[in-house]
Amino acid sequence: MPLSAPDYQFLKNLVYKDSAIVLGDDHAYLLEARLGPLAQLEGVADVTALVRVLQKAADPALRRRVVETMTTNETSFFRDIQPFEVLKNTILPELVKKRATERSLRIWSGAASTGQEACSLAMTLLEHQRDVALGWDVQILGTDLSSRVVERAKSGLYSQLEVNRGLPAPMLMKHFTRSGVQWQTSSAVQRLVQYRVMNLAAAWPLMPQFDIIFLRNVLIYFDMDTRRAIFTRLRNCLRKDGVLFIGGAESIREADDAFECVRAGSTHYYRHKTQPTAGIG
Amino acid sequence: MLALVVDDSRAMRSIIKNIIKTEGFTFVEAGHGLEALAVLETGEVPDLALVDWNMPEMNGLEFVQAVRANERFNTMKILMVTTETEFEYMSRALEAGANEYLMKPFDRAALRGKLEMIGLIAPTEIQDNE
Ligand SMILES: C[S@@+](CC[C@H](N)C(=O)[O-])C[C@H]1O[C@@H](n2cnc3c(N)ncnc32)[C@H](O)[C@@H]1O
Ligand SMILES: [Mg+2]
């Protein structure tokens, strides 16, 4: 049975409430395509039947599976390469100088999916700031709404298809080991990264002050109010001289309201608006 | 831009050709290393060679070694495209002068990414496929 308009609305509301992800009215096909297989897994006939189950009794675990199924987890190593180039060439060398006495760096990948972004940040450090990566107190935190992708990220295991995408062969050889038909991140990478489930649209846990935040390809799923609320909170957990990257294809007005945009080659990043030209944050 | 596609599987050659065609490459092809060397002798120097490892007559590694011994082909980038997935193979290919290494099977995004890495095409942003 095709999904009725009220049932679509029910699911749309549910997904919005639990994740802030906005499903457009043209997303019905996407919803059916993704939830159809979940319905089968749950042993019900179709998505309509799944809606009935959800309406009959509170089932937080099922609800969570529904929401997680509706996330798009597309990612790859060194996605949109430029941000990593800018980090390597300008941001990291400057930051490392400024933090020379503290000897600590906090980095956040705020919609980490299966961890390729966090691992790419770790590899960038290991390749270009080796002493920092090995000798300083460095933490790269990867968080995501979906516990399924967080568990995968924690495993540090990647398929051949995944390591084929965006990862130069010398880096594969240096930072991974073979594990059957998969590849496992090296202990050096694993020591730098940590993963946790976190919903950007719910109350945030106490966050450290970050030097670098990557929040890429996730804001596009949110409405203006959610974005604004997120940027307000980002301001509070980004250090005075820290930097924020959002997705290159995301032109987000709420970001420009909250932060100052810095162009760097063909990419851009954000920092706090009133920033002294020099000095330690 | 011109690409030389070297693989003993005709099916694999068409998969590769179909992908790089959309990236603006024209191509010449060969079924093994010796044939590829012959192609190189007669025509202009390609910008890129996509080279299989396991082939009759002359395998991909031998082909890379032969090409890298000849200054005329200095500008030609080499991408190994092979079912060999052991690190030992990768380092042998890179040491012999291959610029990058792609494992079969692969998808369009992976091949594109490798061409970006070796500087033959400009990076494009990956869109979430919705
Ligand atoms: C397309 S991926 C982006 C991955 C990576 N940042 C990149 O750019 O390649 C988007 C991720 O955002 C996550 N996500 C969606 N809504 C979220 C929310 N409310 N809180 C945290 N993560 C969320 C999804 O689970 C998904 O893994
Ligand atoms: Mg072959």
Tab-separated table of C-alpha atoms and ligand atoms in Angstrom:
chain	number	residue	atom	x	y	z
A	1	MET	CA	0.000	0.000	0.000
A	2	PRO	CA	1.480	3.397	-0.885
A	3	LEU	CA	2.014	5.698	2.031
A	4	SER	CA	-0.948	7.990	2.750
A	5	ALA	CA	-0.396	11.718	3.216
A	6	PRO	CA	-1.143	11.597	6.981
A	7	ASP	CA	1.228	8.663	7.438
A	8	TYR	CA	3.949	10.509	5.546
A	9	GLN	CA	3.332	13.522	7.746
A	10	PHE	CA	3.582	11.338	10.840
A	11	LEU	CA	7.001	10.021	9.802
A	12	LYS	CA	8.184	13.427	8.710
A	13	ASN	CA	7.293	14.849	12.119
A	14	LEU	CA	8.921	11.979	13.918
A	15	VAL	CA	12.183	12.377	11.988
A	16	TYR	CA	12.138	16.130	12.514
A	17	LYS	CA	11.494	15.832	16.218
A	18	ASP	CA	14.316	13.359	16.820
A	19	SER	CA	16.949	14.677	14.397
A	20	ALA	CA	15.855	18.082	13.050
A	21	ILE	CA	16.210	16.601	9.575
A	22	VAL	CA	13.643	18.234	7.313
A	23	LEU	CA	12.075	15.880	4.821
A	24	GLY	CA	10.608	17.846	1.966
A	25	ASP	CA	7.260	16.944	0.494
A	26	ASP	CA	9.162	15.510	-2.445
A	27	HIS	CA	11.008	13.126	-0.146
A	28	ALA	CA	8.188	10.587	0.120
A	29	TYR	CA	9.916	8.295	-2.369
A	30	LEU	CA	13.151	8.479	-0.367
A	31	LEU	CA	11.312	7.653	2.790
A	32	GLU	CA	9.584	4.649	1.238
A	33	ALA	CA	12.772	3.436	-0.400
A	34	ARG	CA	14.664	3.534	2.882
A	35	LEU	CA	11.973	2.445	5.301
A	36	GLY	CA	10.645	-0.369	3.099
A	37	PRO	CA	13.601	-2.635	3.899
A	38	LEU	CA	13.384	-1.635	7.580
A	39	ALA	CA	9.701	-2.618	7.634
A	40	GLN	CA	10.677	-6.041	6.287
A	41	LEU	CA	13.377	-6.394	8.916
A	42	GLU	CA	10.847	-5.568	11.582
A	43	GLY	CA	8.567	-8.265	10.204
A	44	VAL	CA	5.734	-6.029	9.010
A	45	ALA	CA	4.252	-5.822	5.532
A	46	ASP	CA	5.196	-2.295	4.494
A	47	VAL	CA	5.894	1.249	5.636
A	48	THR	CA	2.227	1.855	6.409
A	49	ALA	CA	2.251	-1.110	8.766
A	50	LEU	CA	5.440	0.252	10.311
A	51	VAL	CA	3.652	3.531	10.999
A	52	ARG	CA	0.873	1.614	12.767
A	53	VAL	CA	3.399	-0.131	15.004
A	54	LEU	CA	4.957	3.213	15.894
A	55	GLN	CA	1.551	4.718	16.644
A	56	LYS	CA	0.359	1.834	18.777
A	57	ALA	CA	2.989	1.995	21.486
A	58	ALA	CA	6.091	3.948	22.359
A	59	ASP	CA	9.073	1.990	21.088
A	60	PRO	CA	12.156	4.215	21.443
A	61	ALA	CA	14.465	1.626	19.870
A	62	LEU	CA	12.312	1.291	16.761
A	63	ARG	CA	11.922	5.043	16.562
A	64	ARG	CA	15.673	5.397	16.655
A	65	ARG	CA	16.095	2.840	13.879
A	66	VAL	CA	13.595	4.758	11.759
A	67	VAL	CA	15.443	8.037	12.261
A	68	GLU	CA	18.860	6.482	11.662
A	69	THR	CA	17.584	4.906	8.479
A	70	MET	CA	16.587	8.338	7.240
A	71	THR	CA	20.090	9.816	7.616
A	72	THR	CA	22.338	10.156	4.588
A	73	ASN	CA	25.779	8.904	5.580
A	74	GLU	CA	27.633	9.542	2.345
A	75	THR	CA	31.268	10.429	3.033
A	76	SER	CA	34.802	9.689	1.901
A	77	PHE	CA	38.405	10.146	2.942
A	78	PHE	CA	39.685	13.681	2.268
A	79	ARG	CA	36.314	14.698	0.914
A	80	ASP	CA	36.531	17.980	-1.039
A	81	ILE	CA	40.316	17.935	-0.470
A	82	GLN	CA	40.754	21.766	-0.150
A	83	PRO	CA	39.943	22.107	3.550
A	84	PHE	CA	42.654	19.560	4.316
A	85	GLU	CA	45.101	21.466	2.116
A	86	VAL	CA	44.341	24.720	3.915
A	87	LEU	CA	44.794	22.993	7.261
A	88	LYS	CA	48.105	21.550	6.199
A	89	ASN	CA	49.478	24.708	4.573
A	90	THR	CA	48.320	27.544	6.792
A	91	ILE	CA	46.031	26.776	9.692
A	92	LEU	CA	47.959	23.979	11.366
A	93	PRO	CA	51.404	25.589	11.173
A	94	GLU	CA	50.017	28.780	12.771
A	95	LEU	CA	47.991	26.932	15.358
A	96	VAL	CA	50.918	24.766	16.338
A	97	LYS	CA	53.018	27.854	16.973
A	98	LYS	CA	50.308	29.400	19.120
A	99	ARG	CA	49.823	26.246	21.140
A	100	ALA	CA	53.512	25.546	21.653
A	101	THR	CA	53.351	25.934	25.419
A	102	GLU	CA	49.969	24.269	25.892
A	103	ARG	CA	50.899	21.372	23.634
A	104	SER	CA	47.270	20.422	23.155
A	105	LEU	CA	44.799	20.402	20.258
A	106	ARG	CA	41.071	19.688	20.238
A	107	ILE	CA	39.405	18.891	16.931
A	108	TRP	CA	35.776	18.000	16.286
A	109	SER	CA	34.146	16.281	13.358
A	110	GLY	CA	30.540	17.071	14.179
A	111	ALA	CA	28.720	14.868	11.677
A	112	ALA	CA	31.341	12.199	11.410
A	113	SER	CA	29.328	9.451	9.745
A	114	THR	CA	31.582	6.365	9.443
A	115	GLY	CA	34.687	8.294	10.491
A	116	GLN	CA	36.499	9.045	7.233
A	117	GLU	CA	36.574	12.768	8.019
A	118	ALA	CA	38.033	12.282	11.509
A	119	CYS	CA	40.591	9.798	10.150
A	120	SER	CA	41.558	12.230	7.383
A	121	LEU	CA	42.185	14.877	10.034
A	122	ALA	CA	44.297	12.390	11.982
A	123	MET	CA	46.288	11.450	8.875
A	124	THR	CA	46.821	15.126	8.017
A	125	LEU	CA	48.381	15.621	11.448
A	126	LEU	CA	50.432	12.439	11.263
A	127	GLU	CA	51.759	13.364	7.829
A	128	HIS	CA	52.463	17.058	8.349
A	129	GLN	CA	52.693	17.673	12.101
A	130	ARG	CA	54.139	14.381	13.191
A	131	ASP	CA	55.674	15.623	16.454
A	132	VAL	CA	52.374	17.193	17.417
A	133	ALA	CA	50.366	14.115	16.480
A	134	LEU	CA	52.638	11.814	18.464
A	135	GLY	CA	53.831	14.050	21.280
A	136	TRP	CA	51.043	16.495	22.162
A	137	ASP	CA	47.725	15.967	23.838
A	138	VAL	CA	45.641	15.723	20.669
A	139	GLN	CA	42.029	14.603	20.515
A	140	ILE	CA	39.916	14.315	17.412
A	141	LEU	CA	36.331	13.789	18.435
A	142	GLY	CA	33.908	12.357	15.888
A	143	THR	CA	30.210	12.535	16.708
A	144	ASP	CA	27.083	11.558	14.840
A	145	LEU	CA	23.392	11.114	15.500
A	146	SER	CA	23.391	7.578	14.191
A	147	SER	CA	24.686	4.902	16.545
A	148	ARG	CA	25.038	2.579	13.583
A	149	VAL	CA	27.670	4.748	11.871
A	150	VAL	CA	29.347	5.577	15.174
A	151	GLU	CA	29.825	1.867	15.860
A	152	ARG	CA	31.326	1.412	12.419
A	153	ALA	CA	33.615	4.388	12.929
A	154	LYS	CA	34.775	2.932	16.237
A	155	SER	CA	35.716	-0.327	14.540
A	156	GLY	CA	38.207	1.531	12.338
A	157	LEU	CA	37.441	-1.003	9.605
A	158	TYR	CA	36.903	0.111	6.020
A	159	SER	CA	35.984	-1.789	2.877
A	160	GLN	CA	37.992	-1.785	-0.304
A	161	LEU	CA	35.418	0.489	-1.933
A	162	GLU	CA	35.871	2.970	0.889
A	163	VAL	CA	39.671	3.029	0.912
A	164	ASN	CA	39.629	3.347	-2.874
A	165	ARG	CA	37.809	6.652	-2.543
A	166	GLY	CA	39.875	9.745	-1.795
A	167	LEU	CA	42.749	7.974	-0.081
A	168	PRO	CA	46.152	8.189	-1.786
A	169	ALA	CA	47.890	4.791	-1.975
A	170	PRO	CA	50.904	5.907	0.100
A	171	MET	CA	48.551	6.920	2.916
A	172	LEU	CA	46.706	3.633	2.718
A	173	MET	CA	50.007	1.827	3.106
A	174	LYS	CA	51.167	4.032	5.949
A	175	HIS	CA	48.033	4.390	8.033
A	176	PHE	CA	46.172	1.118	7.530
A	177	THR	CA	46.769	-2.571	7.944
A	178	ARG	CA	45.034	-5.396	6.115
A	179	SER	CA	42.341	-7.199	8.039
A	180	GLY	CA	40.899	-9.942	5.863
A	181	VAL	CA	39.033	-8.268	3.036
A	182	GLN	CA	38.963	-4.999	4.949
A	183	TRP	CA	41.440	-2.365	6.038
A	184	GLN	CA	41.999	-1.288	9.629
A	185	THR	CA	43.248	2.132	10.697
A	186	SER	CA	46.696	2.086	12.311
A	187	SER	CA	47.093	2.350	16.066
A	188	ALA	CA	48.523	5.849	15.542
A	189	VAL	CA	45.272	6.953	13.892
A	190	GLN	CA	43.162	5.136	16.454
A	191	ARG	CA	44.983	6.809	19.337
A	192	LEU	CA	43.972	10.221	17.952
A	193	VAL	CA	40.289	9.632	17.245
A	194	GLN	CA	37.322	9.000	19.499
A	195	TYR	CA	33.688	8.579	18.541
A	196	ARG	CA	30.461	9.275	20.340
A	197	VAL	CA	26.774	9.500	19.543
A	198	MET	CA	25.544	13.076	19.695
A	199	ASN	CA	22.469	14.809	18.348
A	200	LEU	CA	23.328	18.291	17.119
A	201	ALA	CA	19.691	19.301	17.445
A	202	ALA	CA	19.211	18.216	21.059
A	203	ALA	CA	20.874	19.537	24.206
A	204	TRP	CA	24.642	19.252	23.845
A	205	PRO	CA	26.802	17.579	26.436
A	206	LEU	CA	29.540	19.707	27.951
A	207	MET	CA	31.928	20.294	25.056
A	208	PRO	CA	35.581	21.252	25.250
A	209	GLN	CA	36.847	24.395	23.532
A	210	PHE	CA	37.813	23.315	20.040
A	211	ASP	CA	40.656	24.606	17.915
A	212	ILE	CA	39.200	23.154	14.734
A	213	ILE	CA	35.624	22.167	13.958
A	214	PHE	CA	34.463	20.361	10.844
A	215	LEU	CA	30.698	20.445	10.472
A	216	ARG	CA	30.316	19.518	6.863
A	217	ASN	CA	27.412	18.308	4.792
A	218	VAL	CA	24.918	18.122	7.603
A	219	LEU	CA	23.513	21.652	7.959
A	220	ILE	CA	21.841	21.250	4.580
A	221	TYR	CA	19.344	18.877	6.187
A	222	PHE	CA	18.224	21.437	8.771
A	223	ASP	CA	15.906	24.436	8.708
A	224	MET	CA	16.943	27.994	9.558
A	225	ASP	CA	15.994	27.842	13.213
A	226	THR	CA	17.964	24.682	13.816
A	227	ARG	CA	20.985	26.093	12.016
A	228	ARG	CA	20.859	29.278	14.004
A	229	ALA	CA	20.643	27.385	17.284
A	230	ILE	CA	23.609	25.251	16.235
A	231	PHE	CA	25.722	28.250	15.277
A	232	THR	CA	24.997	29.904	18.610
A	233	ARG	CA	26.303	26.835	20.375
A	234	LEU	CA	29.240	26.522	18.003
A	235	ARG	CA	30.288	30.008	19.012
A	236	ASN	CA	30.513	28.822	22.586
A	237	CYS	CA	32.702	25.818	21.912
A	238	LEU	CA	35.042	27.278	19.293
A	239	ARG	CA	38.149	28.857	20.775
A	240	LYS	CA	38.717	32.548	20.167
A	241	ASP	CA	41.229	31.809	17.442
A	242	GLY	CA	39.668	28.518	16.312
A	243	VAL	CA	38.380	27.714	12.844
A	244	LEU	CA	35.151	26.191	11.580
A	245	PHE	CA	34.673	24.430	8.255
A	246	ILE	CA	31.258	23.736	6.815
A	247	GLY	CA	30.635	21.913	3.539
A	248	GLY	CA	31.938	23.628	0.423
A	249	ALA	CA	28.583	23.293	-1.293
A	250	GLU	CA	26.740	24.643	1.723
A	251	SER	CA	26.159	28.351	1.409
A	252	ILE	CA	24.567	29.041	4.706
A	253	ARG	CA	23.477	32.507	5.624
A	254	GLU	CA	23.183	31.632	9.299
A	255	ALA	CA	26.945	30.958	9.258
A	256	ASP	CA	27.685	34.443	7.987
A	257	ASP	CA	25.502	35.976	10.682
A	258	ALA	CA	27.347	34.160	13.437
A	259	PHE	CA	30.896	34.120	12.123
A	260	GLU	CA	33.336	35.855	9.859
A	261	CYS	CA	34.045	34.092	6.600
A	262	VAL	CA	37.660	33.680	5.501
A	263	ARG	CA	38.358	32.817	1.865
A	264	ALA	CA	41.268	30.471	1.325
A	265	GLY	CA	41.936	29.513	-2.263
A	266	SER	CA	38.822	27.871	-3.621
A	267	THR	CA	37.444	27.055	-0.198
A	268	HIS	CA	36.476	29.035	2.874
A	269	TYR	CA	36.186	28.680	6.611
A	270	TYR	CA	34.779	30.643	9.521
A	271	ARG	CA	36.180	32.223	12.656
A	272	HIS	CA	34.911	34.476	15.423
A	273	LYS	CA	33.941	37.932	14.284
A	274	THR	CA	35.741	40.159	16.695
A	275	GLN	CA	39.158	38.701	16.655
A	276	PRO	CA	42.332	40.494	17.580
A	277	THR	CA	44.820	40.314	14.718
A	278	ALA	CA	47.337	38.488	16.871
A	279	GLY	CA	47.457	36.864	20.252
A	280	ILE	CA	46.487	33.661	21.874
A	281	GLY	CA	42.879	32.641	22.229
B	1	MET	CA	43.516	14.812	-22.951
B	2	LEU	CA	44.628	11.437	-24.160
B	3	ALA	CA	44.564	8.245	-22.101
B	4	LEU	CA	46.125	4.869	-22.809
B	5	VAL	CA	44.028	2.033	-21.400
B	6	VAL	CA	46.001	-1.179	-20.918
B	7	ASP	CA	44.107	-4.254	-19.771
B	8	ASP	CA	43.725	-7.782	-21.131
B	9	SER	CA	40.012	-7.702	-20.368
B	10	ARG	CA	38.006	-5.984	-23.068
B	11	ALA	CA	35.115	-5.578	-20.608
B	12	MET	CA	37.371	-3.807	-18.117
B	13	ARG	CA	38.717	-1.550	-20.845
B	14	SER	CA	35.202	-0.444	-21.718
B	15	ILE	CA	34.317	0.204	-18.079
B	16	ILE	CA	37.369	2.415	-17.750
B	17	LYS	CA	36.790	4.120	-21.088
B	18	ASN	CA	33.186	4.892	-20.222
B	19	ILE	CA	34.194	6.628	-17.043
B	20	ILE	CA	37.107	8.666	-18.362
B	21	LYS	CA	35.207	9.631	-21.507
B	22	THR	CA	32.893	11.703	-19.337
B	23	GLU	CA	35.970	13.368	-17.836
B	24	GLY	CA	36.945	14.603	-21.275
B	25	PHE	CA	39.542	12.012	-22.251
B	26	THR	CA	40.011	10.460	-25.641
B	27	PHE	CA	41.850	7.160	-25.597
B	28	VAL	CA	43.951	4.530	-27.224
B	29	GLU	CA	44.073	1.004	-25.870
B	30	ALA	CA	46.082	-2.170	-25.654
B	31	GLY	CA	45.559	-5.726	-24.392
B	32	HIS	CA	48.977	-6.130	-22.773
B	33	GLY	CA	52.240	-4.353	-22.071
B	34	LEU	CA	54.011	-5.098	-25.343
B	35	GLU	CA	51.063	-3.951	-27.374
B	36	ALA	CA	50.914	-0.805	-25.242
B	37	LEU	CA	54.580	-0.066	-25.915
B	38	ALA	CA	53.887	-0.434	-29.634
B	39	VAL	CA	50.996	2.001	-29.358
B	40	LEU	CA	53.274	4.458	-27.574
B	41	GLU	CA	55.970	4.151	-30.259
B	42	THR	CA	53.706	5.323	-33.016
B	43	GLY	CA	51.476	7.981	-31.523
B	44	GLU	CA	51.589	11.110	-29.399
B	45	VAL	CA	52.475	10.755	-25.732
B	46	PRO	CA	49.288	10.252	-23.690
B	47	ASP	CA	48.638	12.324	-20.585
B	48	LEU	CA	47.666	9.231	-18.661
B	49	ALA	CA	48.111	5.462	-18.765
B	50	LEU	CA	45.705	3.229	-16.831
B	51	VAL	CA	47.523	-0.048	-16.400
B	52	ASP	CA	46.344	-3.490	-15.319
B	53	TRP	CA	48.853	-5.730	-13.531
B	54	ASN	CA	48.108	-9.247	-14.713
B	55	MET	CA	48.316	-9.506	-18.494
B	56	PRO	CA	49.909	-11.898	-21.001
B	57	GLU	CA	53.121	-11.089	-22.917
B	58	MET	CA	54.170	-8.234	-20.670
B	59	ASN	CA	52.568	-7.488	-17.311
B	60	GLY	CA	51.742	-4.071	-15.937
B	61	LEU	CA	54.764	-3.744	-13.680
B	62	GLU	CA	57.143	-4.568	-16.529
B	63	PHE	CA	55.327	-2.062	-18.686
B	64	VAL	CA	55.701	0.675	-16.056
B	65	GLN	CA	59.401	-0.099	-15.728
B	66	ALA	CA	59.878	0.043	-19.493
B	67	VAL	CA	57.995	3.323	-19.800
B	68	ARG	CA	59.809	4.980	-16.915
B	69	ALA	CA	63.148	4.035	-18.472
B	70	ASN	CA	62.300	6.215	-21.442
B	71	GLU	CA	62.480	9.975	-20.954
B	72	ARG	CA	60.079	10.585	-23.760
B	73	PHE	CA	57.243	9.445	-21.493
B	74	ASN	CA	58.227	11.495	-18.441
B	75	THR	CA	55.082	13.573	-18.605
B	76	MET	CA	52.748	10.605	-18.818
B	77	LYS	CA	51.011	9.885	-15.520
B	78	ILE	CA	50.478	6.240	-14.655
B	79	LEU	CA	47.596	4.825	-12.658
B	80	MET	CA	47.712	1.124	-11.819
B	81	VAL	CA	44.242	-0.416	-11.946
B	82	THR	CA	44.410	-3.943	-10.653
B	83	THR	CA	42.883	-6.735	-8.583
B	84	GLU	CA	46.132	-6.989	-6.625
B	85	THR	CA	45.451	-5.568	-3.177
B	86	GLU	CA	48.589	-6.458	-1.224
B	87	PHE	CA	50.730	-3.579	0.064
B	88	GLU	CA	53.749	-5.275	-1.455
B	89	TYR	CA	52.269	-4.870	-4.919
B	90	MET	CA	51.371	-1.259	-4.262
B	91	SER	CA	54.857	-0.315	-3.189
B	92	ARG	CA	56.446	-2.160	-6.093
B	93	ALA	CA	54.220	-0.273	-8.530
B	94	LEU	CA	54.850	3.104	-6.912
B	95	GLU	CA	58.587	2.460	-6.702
B	96	ALA	CA	58.624	1.569	-10.387
B	97	GLY	CA	57.098	4.962	-11.113
B	98	ALA	CA	53.339	4.559	-11.069
B	99	ASN	CA	51.714	7.743	-9.749
B	100	GLU	CA	48.741	6.128	-8.061
B	101	TYR	CA	47.106	2.775	-7.448
B	102	LEU	CA	43.454	1.794	-7.746
B	103	MET	CA	42.073	-1.573	-6.667
B	104	LYS	CA	39.451	-3.433	-8.652
B	105	PRO	CA	36.535	-3.411	-8.293
B	106	PHE	CA	36.132	0.339	-8.112
B	107	ASP	CA	33.408	2.867	-8.780
B	108	ARG	CA	33.356	6.095	-10.756
B	109	ALA	CA	34.003	8.235	-7.677
B	110	ALA	CA	37.110	6.226	-6.829
B	111	LEU	CA	38.603	6.542	-10.314
B	112	ARG	CA	37.757	10.230	-10.405
B	113	GLY	CA	39.413	10.688	-7.040
B	114	LYS	CA	42.614	9.069	-8.273
B	115	LEU	CA	42.685	11.335	-11.327
B	116	GLU	CA	42.309	14.299	-8.967
B	117	MET	CA	45.182	13.039	-6.818
B	118	ILE	CA	47.537	12.869	-9.757
B	119	GLY	CA	46.462	16.316	-10.877
B	120	LEU	CA	44.708	15.437	-14.117
B	121	ILE	CA	41.262	16.702	-13.254
B	122	ALA	CA	40.081	19.447	-10.941
B	123	PRO	CA	38.510	18.374	-7.679
B	124	THR	CA	34.743	18.505	-7.590
B	125	GLU	CA	32.673	18.449	-4.499
B	126	ILE	CA	30.904	15.216	-3.817
B	127	GLN	CA	27.204	15.858	-3.409
B	128	ASP	CA	25.171	13.748	-1.068
B	129	ASN	CA	23.125	11.600	-3.381
B	130	GLU	CA	19.572	12.412	-2.605
C	1	LIG	C1	26.471	13.298	4.601
C	1	LIG	S1	27.099	12.832	6.178
C	1	LIG	C2	28.477	13.912	6.317
C	1	LIG	C3	29.730	13.172	6.708
C	1	LIG	C4	30.981	14.025	6.717
C	1	LIG	N1	30.871	15.170	7.576
C	1	LIG	C5	31.304	14.484	5.297
C	1	LIG	O1	31.192	15.663	4.991
C	1	LIG	O2	31.661	13.649	4.485
C	1	LIG	C6	25.867	13.559	7.232
C	1	LIG	C7	25.834	12.950	8.640
C	1	LIG	O3	25.092	13.792	9.500
C	1	LIG	C8	24.453	12.995	10.466
C	1	LIG	N2	23.355	13.734	11.088
C	1	LIG	C9	22.143	14.030	10.574
C	1	LIG	N3	21.395	14.693	11.471
C	1	LIG	C10	22.153	14.823	12.583
C	1	LIG	C11	21.959	15.403	13.864
C	1	LIG	N4	20.779	15.976	14.192
C	1	LIG	N5	22.934	15.349	14.778
C	1	LIG	C12	24.121	14.763	14.457
C	1	LIG	N6	24.385	14.199	13.265
C	1	LIG	C13	23.401	14.217	12.337
C	1	LIG	C14	24.014	11.785	9.675
C	1	LIG	O4	23.803	10.667	10.507
C	1	LIG	C15	25.164	11.598	8.683
C	1	LIG	O5	26.072	10.609	9.135
C	2	MG	MG	44.239	-8.671	-16.176
